[in-house]
Amino acid sequence: MTPTHSRLETQLVHAGEPDPPFAGAVEMPIFQSATYRYAGERGYDDVRYLRSHNTPTQLALHAKLAALEHAEAALATASGMAAISGALLGLLNPGDHLLAQSCLYGGTHDLLTQEFENLGLAATFIDADDARGWERALRPNTRAIYVEALTNPLLQVADLRAVAPFARAHGLISLIDSTFATPVNFLPVEHGFDVVLHSATKYLNGHSDIVAGAAIGRAELIERIRHKQIILGGALDPHAAFLLTRGLKTLALRVRYQNESALRVAQFLERHPAVRRVHYPGLASHPRHARARELFAGCGGVLSFELQGDAQQADAFSARLRIPAVAPSLGGVHSLLTRPATTSHAGLSATDRERLGITDALLRLSVGIEATDDLLEDLAQALA
Ligand code: PLP
């Protein structure tokens, strides 16, 4: 692709696709083969085998993912958690210490609190909103810092500009889970991050029909993650890789629509008397609205809110909705509603959830690509 064809929308369609195409196929074919004839590869990691993440459908996807994030290299994995665990285990060694944002996706939180110690690793949670406290949390063995672009489920916006300079000053690797932002709204590599992680299950694929993940960033680090993932075994199947490649093509169209739709939904909920609180950084009332405007092209399709009432009333409201499915996950074309205390953050103790501000009554809505007016009407009837 020439530099004039380097805009995101064009890259989503064309980056990584073979040129010339295989047999003239306009769409990258699925190479449904687990193994490939030996062609003189020297090391184990180079032998062409699906678990080694180096077969044609996987490689085309890697090139597309790297181009979208303005990064050197990418690795697609069998789930978002395979990307996150592969990255942390691939980049840290026993005895190492990690600084991590305090409010994280539940699975990542569980990895740090339930598995790290058994693996000889340690993590300290930091208030990622305020860089002034980070230095105090450093230890001589601190090797990396981990944040989320927009946190799940409270949509907090950390001091993301401060992360890479802090990491560089202290010799740390900087990692960010950018699932909620996507390259449409935010490019972490342009802010100096070393590794960008995604649950590609969400926006990147966008259709709630596969589970996938991605680790994207500096080539040397992605190679270390790939090496670890070859051992752990979390490679992405070629058919899922094909679906993810296809889903990516409409990413910009979907996410821009979802940015606008979610903002309108958030504004509607904020004005409604039956709603106590709305968390969405696109709202002027969000404590980090100014920071979000500086960092992001849009605030994405996910918002969370609390009704005037308890968890039971929140469930009754969810049951009255006709369009959003009450289901975990987010970022797809269908609107999905969930109560994080029972799904994404059920693994945290009630005390941890309370400390982080994830109340039992909190609802998280992932706005799909349905007509916004239909969603507003549906919410209004369920709130009435
Ligand atoms: N990161 C974030 C921000 C998530 O919301 C999720 C899942 O909800 C994950 C990672 C894990 O992704 P996966 O379910 O694809 O393993």
XYZ file of C-alpha atoms and ligand atoms in Angstrom:
400
model
C 0.000 0.000 0.000
C 1.346 3.454 -0.850
C 1.451 6.183 1.840
C -1.547 7.909 0.200
C -3.542 4.791 0.973
C -2.607 4.778 4.627
C -5.822 6.176 6.066
C -7.576 3.954 8.566
C -10.652 3.121 6.482
C -8.497 1.985 3.534
C -6.152 0.029 5.773
C -9.045 -1.770 7.422
C -9.991 -3.144 4.015
C -6.594 -3.614 2.374
C -3.708 -3.800 4.876
C -2.161 -7.250 5.155
C -4.173 -8.662 2.258
C -1.889 -10.517 -0.183
C -0.688 -8.523 -3.151
C -0.969 -10.020 -5.740
C -3.958 -11.899 -4.314
C -4.029 -15.693 -4.170
C -5.623 -16.968 -7.410
C -7.127 -13.511 -7.942
C -9.353 -13.885 -4.860
C -10.584 -10.470 -3.696
C -11.021 -11.804 -0.175
C -8.094 -13.392 1.685
C -8.842 -17.156 1.607
C -8.957 -19.308 4.722
C -5.945 -21.609 4.904
C -7.533 -24.446 6.817
C -4.349 -26.450 7.262
C -2.776 -27.194 10.637
C 0.652 -27.910 9.228
C 2.825 -26.983 6.244
C 5.578 -28.772 4.370
C 8.976 -28.264 5.931
C 10.844 -25.587 3.991
C 14.155 -25.463 5.826
C 12.991 -23.433 8.832
C 15.769 -23.260 11.397
C 14.056 -22.903 14.789
C 11.010 -24.535 16.393
C 9.094 -21.221 16.472
C 9.557 -20.849 12.700
C 8.185 -24.248 11.721
C 4.859 -23.521 10.023
C 2.159 -24.869 12.283
C -1.107 -23.315 13.472
C -0.092 -23.168 17.125
C 3.004 -21.192 16.070
C 0.788 -18.363 14.737
C 2.649 -18.340 11.413
C 0.262 -19.694 8.767
C -1.040 -17.540 5.885
C -4.465 -16.568 7.315
C -2.859 -15.689 10.661
C 0.014 -13.735 9.070
C -2.343 -11.648 6.904
C -4.360 -10.777 10.005
C -1.205 -9.871 11.939
C -0.127 -7.468 9.210
C -3.548 -5.796 9.205
C -3.636 -5.468 13.007
C -0.127 -4.000 13.105
C -1.002 -1.455 10.388
C -4.160 -0.332 12.210
C -2.339 0.342 15.465
C 0.669 1.977 13.695
C 2.814 -0.754 15.206
C 5.691 -2.950 14.056
C 4.095 -6.334 14.723
C 0.984 -8.127 15.926
C -0.147 -11.496 17.199
C -3.721 -12.770 17.060
C -4.696 -15.105 19.880
C -7.531 -17.461 20.808
C -9.142 -14.913 23.173
C -8.537 -11.532 24.749
C -7.376 -13.292 27.904
C -4.909 -15.366 25.842
C -3.421 -12.070 24.585
C -3.323 -10.565 28.089
C -1.963 -13.638 29.871
C 0.458 -14.346 27.017
C 1.737 -10.770 27.112
C 2.210 -10.640 30.877
C 3.725 -14.114 31.131
C 5.836 -13.584 28.031
C 7.249 -10.261 29.161
C 7.645 -10.887 32.900
C 9.877 -13.456 34.599
C 9.459 -15.035 38.035
C 10.479 -12.450 40.628
C 9.211 -9.520 38.551
C 6.724 -6.913 39.707
C 3.978 -5.143 37.748
C 2.185 -1.842 38.346
C -1.455 -2.137 37.303
C -4.415 0.185 37.183
C -6.708 -0.538 40.123
C -9.986 -0.976 38.227
C -9.438 -3.570 35.490
C -11.490 -6.024 33.478
C -12.448 -8.846 35.893
C -10.471 -11.568 34.090
C -7.292 -9.481 34.160
C -7.883 -8.604 37.812
C -8.256 -12.343 38.569
C -5.036 -13.145 36.695
C -3.130 -10.639 38.828
C -4.757 -11.471 42.159
C -5.280 -15.231 41.840
C -2.508 -16.512 39.548
C 0.424 -14.111 39.758
C 1.688 -15.257 43.157
C 1.724 -18.929 42.118
C 3.837 -17.924 39.138
C 6.351 -16.016 41.275
C 5.054 -12.654 40.046
C 3.741 -9.674 42.014
C 1.443 -6.779 41.152
C 0.629 -3.516 42.898
C -2.543 -1.662 42.013
C -2.101 2.050 41.397
C -4.456 4.970 41.014
C -3.892 5.398 37.276
C -5.785 8.665 37.340
C -2.952 10.462 39.115
C 0.644 9.873 38.019
C 2.048 11.535 41.133
C 1.640 8.342 43.204
C 3.174 5.898 40.724
C 6.800 6.389 41.690
C 6.077 5.419 45.306
C 4.719 2.045 44.109
C 7.927 1.171 42.229
C 10.145 -1.649 43.482
C 13.646 -2.547 42.291
C 12.067 -5.511 40.428
C 9.247 -3.538 38.740
C 9.344 -4.364 35.027
C 6.062 -3.169 33.520
C 3.021 -0.943 33.869
C -0.473 -2.012 32.749
C -3.537 0.176 32.136
C -6.820 0.152 30.208
C -7.761 2.855 27.696
C -11.281 3.103 29.111
C -11.960 0.942 32.115
C -14.534 -1.802 32.270
C -17.210 -1.144 33.562
C -16.811 2.394 34.957
C -15.379 4.069 31.844
C -12.600 5.771 33.764
C -9.930 7.556 31.754
C -6.469 7.175 33.280
C -3.671 9.667 32.803
C -2.699 7.824 29.622
C -0.315 10.531 28.396
C 1.842 10.037 31.478
C 2.242 6.251 31.171
C 4.868 5.868 28.411
C 7.163 8.695 29.672
C 6.965 7.199 33.186
C 7.725 3.728 31.800
C 10.687 5.025 29.794
C 12.089 6.945 32.772
C 12.035 3.786 34.898
C 12.927 1.145 32.299
C 9.457 -0.437 32.282
C 7.436 -1.971 29.476
C 4.119 -0.142 29.036
C 1.019 -2.192 28.190
C -2.512 -1.019 27.517
C -5.747 -2.904 27.006
C -7.357 -0.781 24.312
C -10.420 -2.994 23.787
C -12.923 -0.246 24.638
C -11.188 2.430 22.538
C -10.210 0.599 19.309
C -7.784 2.193 16.803
C -10.710 4.280 15.532
C -10.781 6.296 18.753
C -7.264 6.009 20.146
C -3.774 4.999 18.976
C -1.701 4.023 22.027
C 1.506 3.492 20.022
C 1.382 7.175 19.028
C 1.442 7.911 22.783
C 4.528 5.737 23.256
C 2.946 2.496 24.530
C 5.017 -0.619 23.860
C 2.216 -3.197 23.686
C -1.476 -2.743 22.858
C -3.862 -5.533 23.849
C -7.363 -6.228 22.619
C -10.182 -8.556 23.294
C -10.885 -8.830 19.566
C -14.064 -10.622 20.597
C -15.445 -7.116 21.066
C -15.199 -4.219 18.599
C -12.444 -5.536 16.322
C -14.571 -8.463 15.227
C -17.782 -6.686 16.111
C -20.380 -9.399 15.526
C -20.426 -11.390 18.795
C -19.671 -14.584 16.876
C -16.065 -15.415 17.811
C -13.681 -15.128 20.753
C -10.269 -13.718 19.819
C -7.509 -11.459 21.076
C -4.541 -9.460 19.878
C -1.201 -8.249 21.172
C 0.247 -5.487 19.010
C 3.391 -3.397 19.361
C 7.170 -3.470 19.218
C 8.368 -6.442 17.151
C 10.863 -7.689 19.725
C 8.188 -7.779 22.453
C 5.545 -9.390 20.225
C 8.050 -12.100 19.345
C 8.578 -12.815 23.059
C 4.803 -13.012 23.530
C 4.490 -15.326 20.518
C 7.172 -17.592 21.936
C 5.266 -17.862 25.228
C 1.945 -18.381 23.453
C 3.408 -21.226 21.376
C 4.047 -22.964 24.693
C 0.736 -21.976 26.291
C -1.192 -22.936 23.154
C -3.547 -20.006 22.644
C -3.364 -19.635 18.846
C -6.323 -18.374 16.811
C -8.029 -20.891 14.546
C -7.942 -19.920 10.807
C -11.703 -19.742 10.459
C -11.961 -17.364 13.418
C -9.002 -15.421 11.961
C -10.931 -15.074 8.702
C -14.059 -13.848 10.518
C -11.984 -11.351 12.494
C -10.333 -10.089 9.287
C -13.787 -9.668 7.756
C -15.189 -7.967 10.841
C -12.293 -5.505 10.901
C -13.230 -4.173 7.474
C -16.268 -2.362 8.884
C -14.649 -1.313 12.182
C -14.550 2.416 11.441
C -18.157 2.510 10.208
C -19.413 0.620 13.211
C -17.409 2.395 15.915
C -18.116 5.917 14.658
C -21.828 5.148 14.614
C -21.582 3.600 18.077
C -19.690 6.677 19.389
C -22.593 8.892 18.363
C -25.337 6.525 19.402
C -23.862 5.855 22.859
C -23.450 9.588 23.468
C -27.134 10.166 22.701
C -28.137 7.255 24.931
C -25.920 8.566 27.750
C -27.424 12.064 27.416
C -30.935 10.616 27.459
C -30.257 8.499 30.564
C -28.563 11.382 32.369
C -31.681 13.537 31.968
C -34.088 10.786 33.055
C -35.416 11.090 36.642
C -35.321 7.298 37.163
C -31.540 7.270 36.592
C -29.186 8.071 39.467
C -25.831 8.175 37.695
C -24.343 7.656 34.222
C -20.688 6.848 33.511
C -19.689 7.923 29.997
C -16.621 10.084 29.268
C -18.406 11.798 26.401
C -20.701 13.509 28.926
C -19.583 16.900 30.208
C -20.435 15.639 33.723
C -17.807 12.847 33.552
C -14.876 13.755 35.854
C -12.385 13.140 33.033
C -14.404 14.539 30.143
C -11.700 17.068 29.224
C -8.999 14.387 29.268
C -11.143 12.067 27.132
C -11.708 14.834 24.579
C -7.966 15.416 24.348
C -7.125 11.735 23.962
C -9.951 10.135 22.028
C -11.655 10.726 18.692
C -14.806 9.292 20.320
C -15.701 7.583 23.576
C -16.955 4.285 22.187
C -20.226 2.435 22.505
C -20.160 1.325 26.138
C -21.650 3.192 29.087
C -22.690 2.183 32.558
C -25.406 3.568 34.797
C -27.353 3.111 37.989
C -31.087 3.465 38.345
C -32.775 4.890 41.442
C -33.162 1.499 43.099
C -31.379 -1.726 43.958
C -30.036 -4.683 41.970
C -33.468 -6.336 41.862
C -34.991 -3.236 40.304
C -32.087 -3.092 37.837
C -32.851 -6.699 36.815
C -36.558 -5.909 36.453
C -35.669 -2.961 34.194
C -33.355 -5.199 32.097
C -36.160 -7.738 31.664
C -38.473 -5.010 30.311
C -36.030 -4.040 27.529
C -36.857 -5.429 24.094
C -33.800 -4.601 21.992
C -30.670 -5.116 24.099
C -30.016 -8.755 24.940
C -29.184 -9.323 28.578
C -25.822 -10.971 28.008
C -22.162 -10.426 28.853
C -19.649 -9.086 26.334
C -19.746 -5.867 24.349
C -18.626 -4.133 21.194
C -20.810 -6.008 18.719
C -23.566 -4.996 16.342
C -26.235 -6.101 18.844
C -26.848 -3.974 21.929
C -26.009 -5.961 25.051
C -26.832 -5.191 28.646
C -25.244 -6.755 31.686
C -24.974 -6.272 35.434
C -21.178 -6.531 35.969
C -21.489 -7.734 39.585
C -23.020 -10.942 38.190
C -20.920 -11.304 35.019
C -17.646 -9.594 34.021
C -16.749 -8.682 37.624
C -18.370 -11.602 39.465
C -14.882 -13.001 40.159
C -14.035 -9.996 42.388
C -15.018 -10.078 46.046
C -17.970 -7.895 47.039
C -15.546 -5.738 49.069
C -13.251 -5.240 46.060
C -16.209 -4.304 43.867
C -17.487 -1.830 46.435
C -14.039 -0.274 46.872
C -13.775 0.182 43.097
C -17.257 1.694 42.797
C -18.864 -1.269 40.991
C -22.158 -1.356 42.860
C -24.480 -4.361 42.699
C -27.071 -2.260 40.874
C -24.662 -0.967 38.200
C -25.732 -1.819 34.641
C -23.409 -1.785 31.628
C -24.865 -1.152 28.213
C -22.966 -1.846 25.014
C -24.714 0.117 22.305
C -24.909 -1.807 19.039
C -25.671 -0.484 15.579
C -29.463 -0.503 15.855
C -31.268 2.793 15.166
C -30.562 5.103 18.094
C -34.179 6.296 18.204
C -35.385 2.704 18.595
C -32.987 2.220 21.501
C -34.121 5.476 23.142
C -37.780 4.476 22.806
C -37.024 1.057 24.256
C -35.130 2.534 27.211
C -37.943 5.029 27.812
C -40.620 2.318 27.956
C -38.490 0.167 30.282
C -37.833 3.134 32.592
C -41.437 4.328 32.634
N -10.280 -6.892 28.136
C -11.451 -6.279 28.290
C -11.465 -4.801 28.481
C -12.640 -7.010 28.280
O -13.812 -6.372 28.431
C -12.577 -8.420 28.099
C -13.807 -9.240 28.076
O -14.892 -8.791 28.403
C -11.328 -9.022 27.959
C -10.202 -8.227 27.963
C -11.201 -10.510 27.789
O -11.512 -10.844 26.494
P -11.957 -12.324 26.006
O -13.310 -12.580 26.597
O -11.943 -12.209 24.525
O -10.951 -13.274 26.525
